[in-house]
Amino acid sequence: MSVQEIFDAVLDLDEDVVVELVKKEIATGTDVSKILNEGLIGAMDEVGKRFTAGDLFVPEMLMAAQSMKAGLDELKPHLAQGATATRGAVIIGTVKGDLHDIGKNLVSMMMEGAGFEVFDVGMDVDTEKFLATAKEKNASIIAMSALLTTTMPAMEEVVKAIREQGLNLKTMIGGAPVTPAFAQKIGADAYCEDAPAAVEAARKFIA
Ligand code: B12
């Protein structure tokens, strides 16, 4: 039994085993930061690499993220203040008028797995809610998803409001119809085509 086994269980997409192993490691007295960083976050890093290399696909990535999240839920009560690998707060949501949330959920879970403090505001989220939550949580990043061409303009509205209010917030956008050219046009700080790319971009923002 070791942290390596947790890493392996996440890659085996075995949620029950991940939970069981995390519980055992906590009971054994293993450093919770080690379980988090080497077991759970390490495994999600590997999942991201395999996805980018084309060795693993969206369903597997979702299952790995769910396994990681289940392990994280076990770990959370044991993580003393400051002992987490938290990199910074991210507000994530699907924009106003849009009810697609599968990709957004995946990005949210991968970011959480990478050590970001993620506040998922759900779908059909308007500009006011994005900004109010970002202020309340003292966030560094607003991440927006859109799957409909008709809801993409809502992203521009958020970017514009951030600029107008002079807020120190990075924006990242994604979703099937979104392109790098669109991101540039509306002044978003990053476009990412998938969840691992979103993690990489967020890491650059919060070094
Ligand atoms: C599942 C689905 C639905 C489900 C959504 C369920 C849910 N809980 O999400 C339901 C049935 C509800 C639905 C409804 C509709 N849908 Co629909 N739907 C899809 C479908 C088949 C798959 C989307 C999906 O989940 N993909 C899998 C995920 C993992 O991929 P992804 O979302 O692209 O996310 C990845 C990346 O894009 C990126 N990413 C995503 N978000 C973000 C955010 C950030 C910040 C970053 C960095 C990256 C990032 O990372 C993700 C993971 O790698 C697509 C077709 C398609 N191939 O895209 C149509 C599609 C998006 N739907 C479409 C339409 C038209 C509709 C409806 C209008 C249909 C209708 N007439 O009622 C409604 C709209 C409802 C609404 N108001 O939103 C069209 C959109 C056309 C367009 N150009 O606008 C599509 C393209 C189908 C089509 N070919 O016509 N839909």
Short mmCIF file of C-alpha atoms and ligand atoms in Angstrom, two decimals:
data_model
loop_
_atom_site.label_atom_id
_atom_site.label_comp_id
_atom_site.label_asym_id
_atom_site.label_seq_id
_atom_site.Cartn_x
_atom_site.Cartn_y
_atom_site.Cartn_z
CA MET A 1 0.00 0.00 0.00
CA SER A 2 1.44 3.34 -1.00
CA VAL A 3 0.73 6.68 -2.58
CA GLN A 4 1.85 5.13 -5.88
CA GLU A 5 -1.14 2.80 -5.64
CA ILE A 6 -3.47 5.83 -5.42
CA PHE A 7 -1.79 7.25 -8.52
CA ASP A 8 -2.30 3.89 -10.29
CA ALA A 9 -5.93 3.58 -9.15
CA VAL A 10 -6.79 7.00 -10.62
CA LEU A 11 -5.24 5.90 -13.91
CA ASP A 12 -7.19 2.62 -13.64
CA LEU A 13 -10.34 4.82 -13.35
CA ASP A 14 -11.30 2.94 -10.21
CA GLU A 15 -13.13 5.40 -7.97
CA ASP A 16 -13.90 2.90 -5.17
CA VAL A 17 -10.28 1.78 -4.92
CA VAL A 18 -9.07 5.40 -4.91
CA VAL A 19 -11.38 6.22 -1.98
CA GLU A 20 -10.38 3.07 -0.09
CA LEU A 21 -6.65 3.70 -0.60
CA VAL A 22 -6.89 7.37 0.37
CA LYS A 23 -8.69 6.35 3.59
CA LYS A 24 -6.01 3.75 4.34
CA GLU A 25 -3.14 6.18 3.68
CA ILE A 26 -4.74 8.78 5.97
CA ALA A 27 -5.16 6.14 8.69
CA THR A 28 -1.51 5.10 8.27
CA GLY A 29 -0.47 8.68 8.93
CA THR A 30 0.95 9.46 5.50
CA ASP A 31 1.40 13.21 4.93
CA VAL A 32 -1.86 14.42 3.36
CA SER A 33 0.02 16.83 1.07
CA LYS A 34 1.93 13.84 -0.30
CA ILE A 35 -1.31 11.95 -0.93
CA LEU A 36 -2.70 15.04 -2.67
CA ASN A 37 0.34 16.05 -4.71
CA GLU A 38 1.92 12.72 -5.60
CA GLY A 39 -1.20 10.54 -5.60
CA LEU A 40 -4.12 12.57 -6.89
CA ILE A 41 -2.63 15.64 -8.62
CA GLY A 42 0.25 13.59 -10.03
CA ALA A 43 -2.19 11.13 -11.55
CA MET A 44 -4.27 13.89 -13.15
CA ASP A 45 -1.11 15.40 -14.63
CA GLU A 46 -0.42 12.03 -16.21
CA VAL A 47 -4.03 11.79 -17.45
CA GLY A 48 -3.63 15.21 -19.09
CA LYS A 49 -0.42 14.10 -20.81
CA ARG A 50 -1.97 10.86 -22.08
CA PHE A 51 -5.03 12.76 -23.37
CA THR A 52 -2.83 15.26 -25.21
CA ALA A 53 -0.83 12.37 -26.70
CA GLY A 54 -4.06 10.75 -27.91
CA ASP A 55 -3.60 7.67 -25.70
CA LEU A 56 -6.75 8.37 -23.70
CA PHE A 57 -10.09 9.98 -24.59
CA VAL A 58 -12.84 12.16 -23.07
CA PRO A 59 -14.79 9.33 -21.32
CA GLU A 60 -11.61 8.04 -19.63
CA MET A 61 -10.58 11.57 -18.70
CA LEU A 62 -14.02 12.13 -17.11
CA MET A 63 -13.79 8.88 -15.13
CA ALA A 64 -10.26 9.65 -13.96
CA ALA A 65 -11.39 13.13 -12.90
CA GLN A 66 -14.34 11.63 -11.01
CA SER A 67 -12.03 9.16 -9.23
CA MET A 68 -9.65 11.98 -8.34
CA LYS A 69 -12.55 14.08 -7.05
CA ALA A 70 -13.81 11.22 -4.86
CA GLY A 71 -10.32 10.85 -3.37
CA LEU A 72 -10.08 14.60 -2.89
CA ASP A 73 -13.40 14.64 -1.01
CA GLU A 74 -11.96 12.06 1.44
CA LEU A 75 -8.83 14.13 1.85
CA LYS A 76 -10.37 17.58 2.22
CA PRO A 77 -11.32 17.40 5.94
CA HIS A 78 -7.73 16.38 6.71
CA LEU A 79 -6.08 19.16 4.80
CA ALA A 80 -4.98 21.72 7.36
CA GLN A 81 -5.24 25.35 6.34
CA GLY A 82 -2.36 26.16 4.06
CA ALA A 83 -1.32 22.54 3.58
CA THR A 84 -3.14 22.29 0.28
CA ALA A 85 -1.47 22.82 -3.03
CA THR A 86 -3.98 25.55 -3.80
CA ARG A 87 -2.70 27.73 -6.58
CA GLY A 88 -5.44 30.35 -6.70
CA ALA A 89 -9.16 30.69 -7.10
CA VAL A 90 -10.86 30.07 -10.43
CA ILE A 91 -14.49 30.90 -11.18
CA ILE A 92 -15.84 28.63 -13.90
CA GLY A 93 -19.23 28.52 -15.58
CA THR A 94 -21.15 28.10 -18.81
CA VAL A 95 -22.31 31.46 -20.12
CA LYS A 96 -25.81 32.94 -20.17
CA GLY A 97 -28.31 31.06 -22.34
CA ASP A 98 -26.17 27.94 -22.59
CA LEU A 99 -27.02 24.69 -20.81
CA HIS A 100 -24.08 22.54 -21.96
CA ASP A 101 -21.95 21.63 -18.97
CA ILE A 102 -20.09 18.40 -19.70
CA GLY A 103 -16.93 20.08 -21.02
CA LYS A 104 -17.09 22.76 -18.34
CA ASN A 105 -17.36 20.09 -15.64
CA LEU A 106 -14.35 18.31 -17.07
CA VAL A 107 -12.27 21.49 -17.09
CA SER A 108 -13.45 22.23 -13.55
CA MET A 109 -12.45 18.78 -12.27
CA MET A 110 -9.07 18.83 -14.02
CA MET A 111 -8.31 22.24 -12.56
CA GLU A 112 -9.30 21.07 -9.11
CA GLY A 113 -7.14 18.01 -9.64
CA ALA A 114 -4.25 20.31 -10.52
CA GLY A 115 -4.57 22.10 -7.18
CA PHE A 116 -6.63 25.15 -8.08
CA GLU A 117 -9.45 26.28 -5.82
CA VAL A 118 -12.37 26.06 -8.22
CA PHE A 119 -15.78 27.64 -7.75
CA ASP A 120 -18.17 26.20 -10.29
CA VAL A 121 -21.06 28.62 -10.79
CA GLY A 122 -22.93 26.22 -13.07
CA MET A 123 -24.54 26.97 -16.41
CA ASP A 124 -26.63 29.80 -17.82
CA VAL A 125 -24.46 32.22 -15.83
CA ASP A 126 -24.80 35.95 -16.45
CA THR A 127 -22.06 38.58 -16.28
CA GLU A 128 -23.18 39.84 -12.86
CA LYS A 129 -22.89 36.40 -11.32
CA PHE A 130 -19.43 35.76 -12.79
CA LEU A 131 -18.13 39.08 -11.48
CA ALA A 132 -19.88 38.99 -8.10
CA THR A 133 -18.52 35.49 -7.39
CA ALA A 134 -15.03 36.47 -8.55
CA LYS A 135 -15.04 39.45 -6.16
CA GLU A 136 -16.48 37.42 -3.29
CA LYS A 137 -13.90 34.63 -3.67
CA ASN A 138 -11.02 36.97 -4.50
CA ALA A 139 -10.45 34.95 -7.68
CA SER A 140 -7.60 35.30 -10.15
CA ILE A 141 -9.28 33.71 -13.16
CA ILE A 142 -12.72 33.59 -14.75
CA ALA A 143 -13.11 30.56 -17.03
CA MET A 144 -16.08 30.50 -19.41
CA SER A 145 -17.57 27.77 -21.53
CA ALA A 146 -19.91 28.12 -24.53
CA LEU A 147 -21.16 25.36 -26.83
CA LEU A 148 -23.57 27.45 -28.87
CA THR A 149 -22.52 30.04 -31.44
CA THR A 150 -25.45 32.13 -30.19
CA THR A 151 -24.08 32.30 -26.63
CA MET A 152 -20.47 33.16 -27.52
CA PRO A 153 -21.19 36.95 -27.39
CA ALA A 154 -21.93 36.53 -23.66
CA MET A 155 -18.21 35.85 -23.19
CA GLU A 156 -17.36 39.21 -24.71
CA GLU A 157 -19.76 40.89 -22.32
CA VAL A 158 -17.90 39.44 -19.32
CA VAL A 159 -14.48 40.43 -20.70
CA LYS A 160 -15.78 43.94 -21.37
CA ALA A 161 -17.24 44.29 -17.88
CA ILE A 162 -13.94 43.21 -16.31
CA ARG A 163 -12.11 45.83 -18.34
CA GLU A 164 -14.67 48.55 -17.60
CA GLN A 165 -14.53 47.84 -13.86
CA GLY A 166 -10.72 47.67 -13.92
CA LEU A 167 -10.67 44.25 -12.24
CA ASN A 168 -7.44 42.28 -11.96
CA LEU A 169 -8.82 39.06 -13.45
CA LYS A 170 -7.56 36.81 -16.22
CA THR A 171 -10.15 35.30 -18.55
CA MET A 172 -9.98 31.97 -20.32
CA ILE A 173 -12.56 30.65 -22.72
CA GLY A 174 -13.36 27.34 -24.39
CA GLY A 175 -16.03 25.13 -25.87
CA ALA A 176 -16.47 23.51 -29.27
CA PRO A 177 -17.39 26.64 -31.34
CA VAL A 178 -14.82 28.90 -29.65
CA THR A 179 -11.60 29.66 -31.53
CA PRO A 180 -8.29 31.38 -30.77
CA ALA A 181 -9.28 34.12 -33.24
CA PHE A 182 -12.50 34.74 -31.32
CA ALA A 183 -10.58 34.90 -28.04
CA GLN A 184 -8.24 37.47 -29.54
CA LYS A 185 -11.12 39.47 -31.00
CA ILE A 186 -12.93 39.80 -27.66
CA GLY A 187 -9.73 40.32 -25.66
CA ALA A 188 -9.86 37.12 -23.58
CA ASP A 189 -6.49 36.21 -22.05
CA ALA A 190 -6.52 32.59 -23.21
CA TYR A 191 -8.35 30.15 -25.43
CA CYS A 192 -7.92 26.47 -24.60
CA GLU A 193 -9.10 23.61 -26.72
CA ASP A 194 -9.37 21.07 -23.91
CA ALA A 195 -9.12 20.52 -20.17
CA PRO A 196 -5.36 19.76 -19.96
CA ALA A 197 -4.63 22.91 -21.99
CA ALA A 198 -6.83 24.87 -19.56
CA VAL A 199 -4.74 23.59 -16.65
CA GLU A 200 -1.53 24.61 -18.42
CA ALA A 201 -2.86 28.09 -19.19
CA ALA A 202 -4.05 28.57 -15.61
CA ARG A 203 -0.63 27.50 -14.31
CA LYS A 204 0.97 30.19 -16.45
CA PHE A 205 -1.40 32.80 -15.06
CA ILE A 206 -0.77 31.78 -11.47
CA ALA A 207 2.92 30.93 -11.45
C1 B12 B 1 -24.47 16.85 -25.16
C2 B12 B 1 -25.07 17.94 -26.02
C3 B12 B 1 -26.24 18.55 -25.57
C4 B12 B 1 -26.88 18.22 -24.22
C5 B12 B 1 -26.11 18.96 -23.12
C6 B12 B 1 -26.05 18.16 -21.84
C7 B12 B 1 -25.10 18.79 -20.86
N1 B12 B 1 -25.41 18.58 -19.62
O1 B12 B 1 -24.11 19.40 -21.20
C8 B12 B 1 -28.33 18.77 -24.44
C9 B12 B 1 -29.20 17.64 -24.97
C10 B12 B 1 -29.01 19.38 -23.22
C11 B12 B 1 -28.12 19.77 -25.56
C12 B12 B 1 -29.01 20.80 -25.84
C13 B12 B 1 -28.89 21.64 -26.93
N2 B12 B 1 -27.95 21.58 -27.90
CO1 B12 B 1 -26.35 20.47 -27.77
N3 B12 B 1 -24.94 19.31 -27.98
C14 B12 B 1 -24.44 18.35 -27.24
C15 B12 B 1 -23.23 17.69 -27.94
C16 B12 B 1 -23.77 16.43 -28.61
C17 B12 B 1 -22.02 17.32 -27.10
C18 B12 B 1 -21.41 18.45 -26.27
C19 B12 B 1 -20.45 17.84 -25.28
O2 B12 B 1 -20.79 17.64 -24.12
N4 B12 B 1 -19.25 17.46 -25.74
C20 B12 B 1 -18.23 16.78 -24.90
C21 B12 B 1 -17.38 17.78 -24.14
C22 B12 B 1 -16.35 17.05 -23.28
O3 B12 B 1 -16.71 18.58 -25.07
P1 B12 B 1 -16.72 20.19 -25.04
O4 B12 B 1 -17.96 20.68 -24.39
O5 B12 B 1 -16.37 20.69 -26.37
O6 B12 B 1 -15.57 20.53 -23.98
C23 B12 B 1 -14.19 20.38 -24.21
C24 B12 B 1 -13.54 21.58 -24.89
O7 B12 B 1 -14.40 22.28 -25.74
C25 B12 B 1 -12.99 22.42 -23.78
N5 B12 B 1 -13.85 23.34 -23.06
C26 B12 B 1 -15.19 23.33 -22.87
N6 B12 B 1 -15.54 24.32 -22.08
C27 B12 B 1 -14.45 24.99 -21.72
C28 B12 B 1 -14.27 26.10 -20.90
C29 B12 B 1 -13.00 26.61 -20.71
C30 B12 B 1 -12.82 27.78 -19.80
C31 B12 B 1 -11.89 26.02 -21.35
C32 B12 B 1 -10.57 26.60 -21.16
C33 B12 B 1 -12.07 24.89 -22.18
C34 B12 B 1 -13.34 24.39 -22.35
O8 B12 B 1 -12.57 21.43 -22.86
C35 B12 B 1 -13.55 20.39 -22.83
C36 B12 B 1 -12.90 19.12 -22.41
O9 B12 B 1 -11.74 18.78 -23.12
C37 B12 B 1 -22.85 18.79 -29.00
C38 B12 B 1 -22.16 18.31 -30.25
C39 B12 B 1 -20.66 18.41 -30.15
N7 B12 B 1 -20.01 17.48 -30.78
O10 B12 B 1 -20.11 19.31 -29.55
C40 B12 B 1 -24.22 19.44 -29.25
C41 B12 B 1 -24.30 20.91 -29.73
C42 B12 B 1 -23.31 21.76 -28.97
N8 B12 B 1 -25.67 21.29 -29.35
C43 B12 B 1 -26.23 22.04 -30.24
C44 B12 B 1 -27.55 22.56 -30.14
C45 B12 B 1 -28.07 23.32 -31.34
C46 B12 B 1 -28.33 22.35 -28.98
C47 B12 B 1 -29.75 22.86 -28.72
C48 B12 B 1 -30.03 24.30 -29.20
C49 B12 B 1 -30.69 21.86 -29.36
C50 B12 B 1 -32.16 22.23 -29.33
N9 B12 B 1 -32.65 22.59 -30.51
O11 B12 B 1 -32.77 22.22 -28.29
C51 B12 B 1 -29.87 22.73 -27.18
C52 B12 B 1 -29.42 24.03 -26.49
C53 B12 B 1 -29.75 24.06 -25.05
C54 B12 B 1 -29.07 25.25 -24.42
N10 B12 B 1 -29.77 26.34 -24.21
O12 B12 B 1 -27.88 25.19 -24.15
C55 B12 B 1 -25.31 22.34 -31.41
C56 B12 B 1 -24.73 23.74 -31.40
C57 B12 B 1 -24.70 24.36 -32.78
C58 B12 B 1 -24.13 25.73 -32.75
N11 B12 B 1 -23.23 25.96 -33.68
O13 B12 B 1 -24.44 26.56 -31.96
C59 B12 B 1 -24.28 21.17 -31.29
C60 B12 B 1 -22.88 21.53 -31.85
C61 B12 B 1 -24.87 19.96 -32.06
C62 B12 B 1 -25.00 20.22 -33.56
N12 B12 B 1 -24.07 19.74 -34.35
O14 B12 B 1 -25.94 20.81 -34.00
N13 B12 B 1 -26.97 19.51 -26.22
#
